[in-house]
C-alpha atoms as one frame of an Amber mdcrd trajectory, in Angstrom:
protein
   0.000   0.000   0.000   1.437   3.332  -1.221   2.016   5.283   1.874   1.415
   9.441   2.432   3.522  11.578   4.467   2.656  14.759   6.392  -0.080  16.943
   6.107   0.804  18.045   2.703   0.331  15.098   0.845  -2.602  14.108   3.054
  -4.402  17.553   1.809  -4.258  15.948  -1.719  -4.831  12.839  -0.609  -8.756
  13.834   0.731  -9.328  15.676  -2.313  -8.621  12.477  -4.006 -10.604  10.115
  -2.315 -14.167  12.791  -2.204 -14.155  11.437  -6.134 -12.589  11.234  -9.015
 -15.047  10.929 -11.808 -14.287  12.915 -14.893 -16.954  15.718 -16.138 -16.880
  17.165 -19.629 -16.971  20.919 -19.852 -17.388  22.370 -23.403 -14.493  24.628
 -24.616 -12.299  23.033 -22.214  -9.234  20.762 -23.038 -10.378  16.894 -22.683
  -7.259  14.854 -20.948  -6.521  10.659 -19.920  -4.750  12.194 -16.519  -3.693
   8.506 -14.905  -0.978   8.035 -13.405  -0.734  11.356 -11.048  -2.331  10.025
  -8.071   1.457   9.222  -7.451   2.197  12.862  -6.747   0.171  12.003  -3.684
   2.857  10.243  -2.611   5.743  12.693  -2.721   7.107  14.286   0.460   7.435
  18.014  -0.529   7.009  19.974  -3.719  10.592  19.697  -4.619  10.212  16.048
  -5.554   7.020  16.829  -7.957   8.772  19.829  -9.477  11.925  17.943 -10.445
   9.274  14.871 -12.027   7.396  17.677 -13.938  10.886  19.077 -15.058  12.319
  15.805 -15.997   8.809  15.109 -18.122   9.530  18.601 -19.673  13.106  17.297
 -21.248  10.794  13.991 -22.091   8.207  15.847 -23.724   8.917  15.403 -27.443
   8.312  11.393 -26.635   5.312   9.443 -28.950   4.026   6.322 -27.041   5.221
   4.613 -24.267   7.926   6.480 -22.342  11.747   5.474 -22.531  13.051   3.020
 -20.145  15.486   5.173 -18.832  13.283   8.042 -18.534  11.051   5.617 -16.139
  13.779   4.436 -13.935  14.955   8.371 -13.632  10.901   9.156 -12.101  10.962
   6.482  -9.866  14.364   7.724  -8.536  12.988  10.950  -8.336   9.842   9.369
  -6.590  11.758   7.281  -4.583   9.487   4.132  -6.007  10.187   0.528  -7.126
  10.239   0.198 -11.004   9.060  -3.160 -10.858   6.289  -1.956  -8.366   5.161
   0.255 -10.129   5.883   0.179 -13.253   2.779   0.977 -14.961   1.691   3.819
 -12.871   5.157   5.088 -13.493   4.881   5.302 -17.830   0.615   6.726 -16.934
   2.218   9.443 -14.410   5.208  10.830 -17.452   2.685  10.040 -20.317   0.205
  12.500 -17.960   2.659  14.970 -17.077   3.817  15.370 -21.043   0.284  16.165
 -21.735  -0.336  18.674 -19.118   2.772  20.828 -20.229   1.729  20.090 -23.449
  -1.393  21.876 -22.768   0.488  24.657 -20.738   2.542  25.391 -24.044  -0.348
  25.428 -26.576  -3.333  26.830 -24.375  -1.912  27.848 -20.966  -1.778  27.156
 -17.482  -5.161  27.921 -16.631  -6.001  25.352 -19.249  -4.118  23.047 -17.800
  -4.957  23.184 -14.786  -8.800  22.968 -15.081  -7.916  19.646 -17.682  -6.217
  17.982 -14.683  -9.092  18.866 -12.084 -11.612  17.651 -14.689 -10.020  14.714
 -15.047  -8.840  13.723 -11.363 -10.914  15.996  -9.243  -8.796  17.005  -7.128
  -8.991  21.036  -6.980  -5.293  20.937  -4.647  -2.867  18.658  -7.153  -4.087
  20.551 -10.372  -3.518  23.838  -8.358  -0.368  22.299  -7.408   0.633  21.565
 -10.665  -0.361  24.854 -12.086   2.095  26.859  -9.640   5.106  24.914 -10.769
   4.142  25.390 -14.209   3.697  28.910 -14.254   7.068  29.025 -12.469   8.679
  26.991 -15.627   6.742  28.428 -18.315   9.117  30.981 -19.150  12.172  28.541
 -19.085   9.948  26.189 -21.281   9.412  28.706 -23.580  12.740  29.771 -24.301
  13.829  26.079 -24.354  11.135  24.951 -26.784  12.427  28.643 -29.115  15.929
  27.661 -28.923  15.518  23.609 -29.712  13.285  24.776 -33.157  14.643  24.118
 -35.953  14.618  27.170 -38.406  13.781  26.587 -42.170  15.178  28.358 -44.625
  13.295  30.788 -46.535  12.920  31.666 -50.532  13.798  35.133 -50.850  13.750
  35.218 -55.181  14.444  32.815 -57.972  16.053  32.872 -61.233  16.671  30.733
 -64.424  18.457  30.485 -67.384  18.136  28.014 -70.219  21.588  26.432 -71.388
  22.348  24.415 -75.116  25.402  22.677 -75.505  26.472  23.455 -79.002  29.784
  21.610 -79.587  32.020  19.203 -77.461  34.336  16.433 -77.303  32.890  13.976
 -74.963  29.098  14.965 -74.538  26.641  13.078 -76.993  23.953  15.216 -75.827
  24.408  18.511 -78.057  21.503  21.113 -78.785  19.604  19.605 -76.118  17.993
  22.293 -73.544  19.334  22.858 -69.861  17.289  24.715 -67.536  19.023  25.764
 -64.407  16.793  26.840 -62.045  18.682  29.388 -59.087  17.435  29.414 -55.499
  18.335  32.442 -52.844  17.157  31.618 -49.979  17.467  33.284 -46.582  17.863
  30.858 -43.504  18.200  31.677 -40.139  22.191  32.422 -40.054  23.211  33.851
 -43.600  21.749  33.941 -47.083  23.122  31.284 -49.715  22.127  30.548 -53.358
  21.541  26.337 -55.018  21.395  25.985 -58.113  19.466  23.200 -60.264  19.908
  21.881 -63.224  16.615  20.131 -64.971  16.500  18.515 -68.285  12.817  18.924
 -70.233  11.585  15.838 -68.632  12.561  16.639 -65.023  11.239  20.230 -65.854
   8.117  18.529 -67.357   7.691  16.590 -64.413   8.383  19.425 -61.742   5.405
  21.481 -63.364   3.026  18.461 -63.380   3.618  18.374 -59.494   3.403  22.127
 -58.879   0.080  21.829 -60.592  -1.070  19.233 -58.371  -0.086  21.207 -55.157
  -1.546  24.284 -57.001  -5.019  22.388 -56.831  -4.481  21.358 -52.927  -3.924
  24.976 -52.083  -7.461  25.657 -53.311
């Protein structure tokens, strides 16, 4: 049986047990929130902020959560892996959600998805604080990690006939090369492409096609 120390966690802890049975409220964010009920279990705030923090750098995960990533919460938790295991991968794929939320909608978002879903006004309120601590860090984090694309600034092209060599068998037949300036995030630089009628042919066929999606 999971024990709960001090009054702290045993605040949670009867918000918890007067129910838990999820509501839906139009316009608000719909989460699966299992797994938190072990934040009942932690002995000070410390130990959930450094979970939430850890399920920040975990956040770009799809599907179950690493291995490692679970043995590093139940350190954090001070809980057996083998235990509880599966309360363990609920709890991090929970927490990714919830700053998920935070990043997209909010806090205030957030928080009212986790009440909804666990009823317990004090842990979602809980939650919410540490967030809005770590939403500016998250933030800047999230800016810094994305990854900037480059962007077309003009194009040119110029169509090339080989009139006469020694080795090429392909004279008089059209070159298009097609020049690209683009202007990423650190400094501006210029491809060039060559296309023979075919690949040209081809190229237009396809920008027609995406011409039609964009309708």
């Amino acid at each position: 049986q999971r024990r709960v120390h001090g009054s702290y966690e045993a605040q949670l802890l009867s918000d918890a047990q007067r129910g838990t049975k999820t509501v839906e409220s139009p316009g608000r964010e719909r989460l699966e929130m299992q797994g938190l009920e072990l934040f009942l279990a932690c002995r000070s705030r410390t130990q959930v902020e450094s979970v939430v923090q850890h399920c920040f750098q975990e956040r770009h995960g799809i599907g179950q959560p690493p291995a490692a990533a679970c043995e590093e919460v139940a350190r954090l938790l001070a809980l057996s892996l083998t235990d509880e295991g599966p309360a363990i991968r609920a709890l991090i794929t929970s927490t990714r959600s919830f700053i998920g939320v935070c990043m997209k909608n909010g806090v205030e978002a957030a928080r009212a998805a986790v009440e909804q879903d666990t009823g317990n006004a004090k842990l979602s309120q809980l939650l919410a604080d540490i967030a809005d601590h770590a939403l500016p860090e998250w933030t800047a984090a999230a800016a810094s990690s994305t990854i900037a694309m480059s962007r077309l600034e003009s194009f040119d092209w110029r169509l090339d006939m080989l009139a006469a060599s020694s080795f090429s068998p392909h004279l008089g037949v059209p070159t298009l090369l097609l020049q690209f300036k683009t202007q990423p995030a650190s400094a501006q630089s210029v491809t060039t492409v060559e296309l023979s009628p075919a690949q040209l042919k081809e190229l237009v066929a396809g920008l027609g096609k995406l011409r039609e999606q964009l309708k």
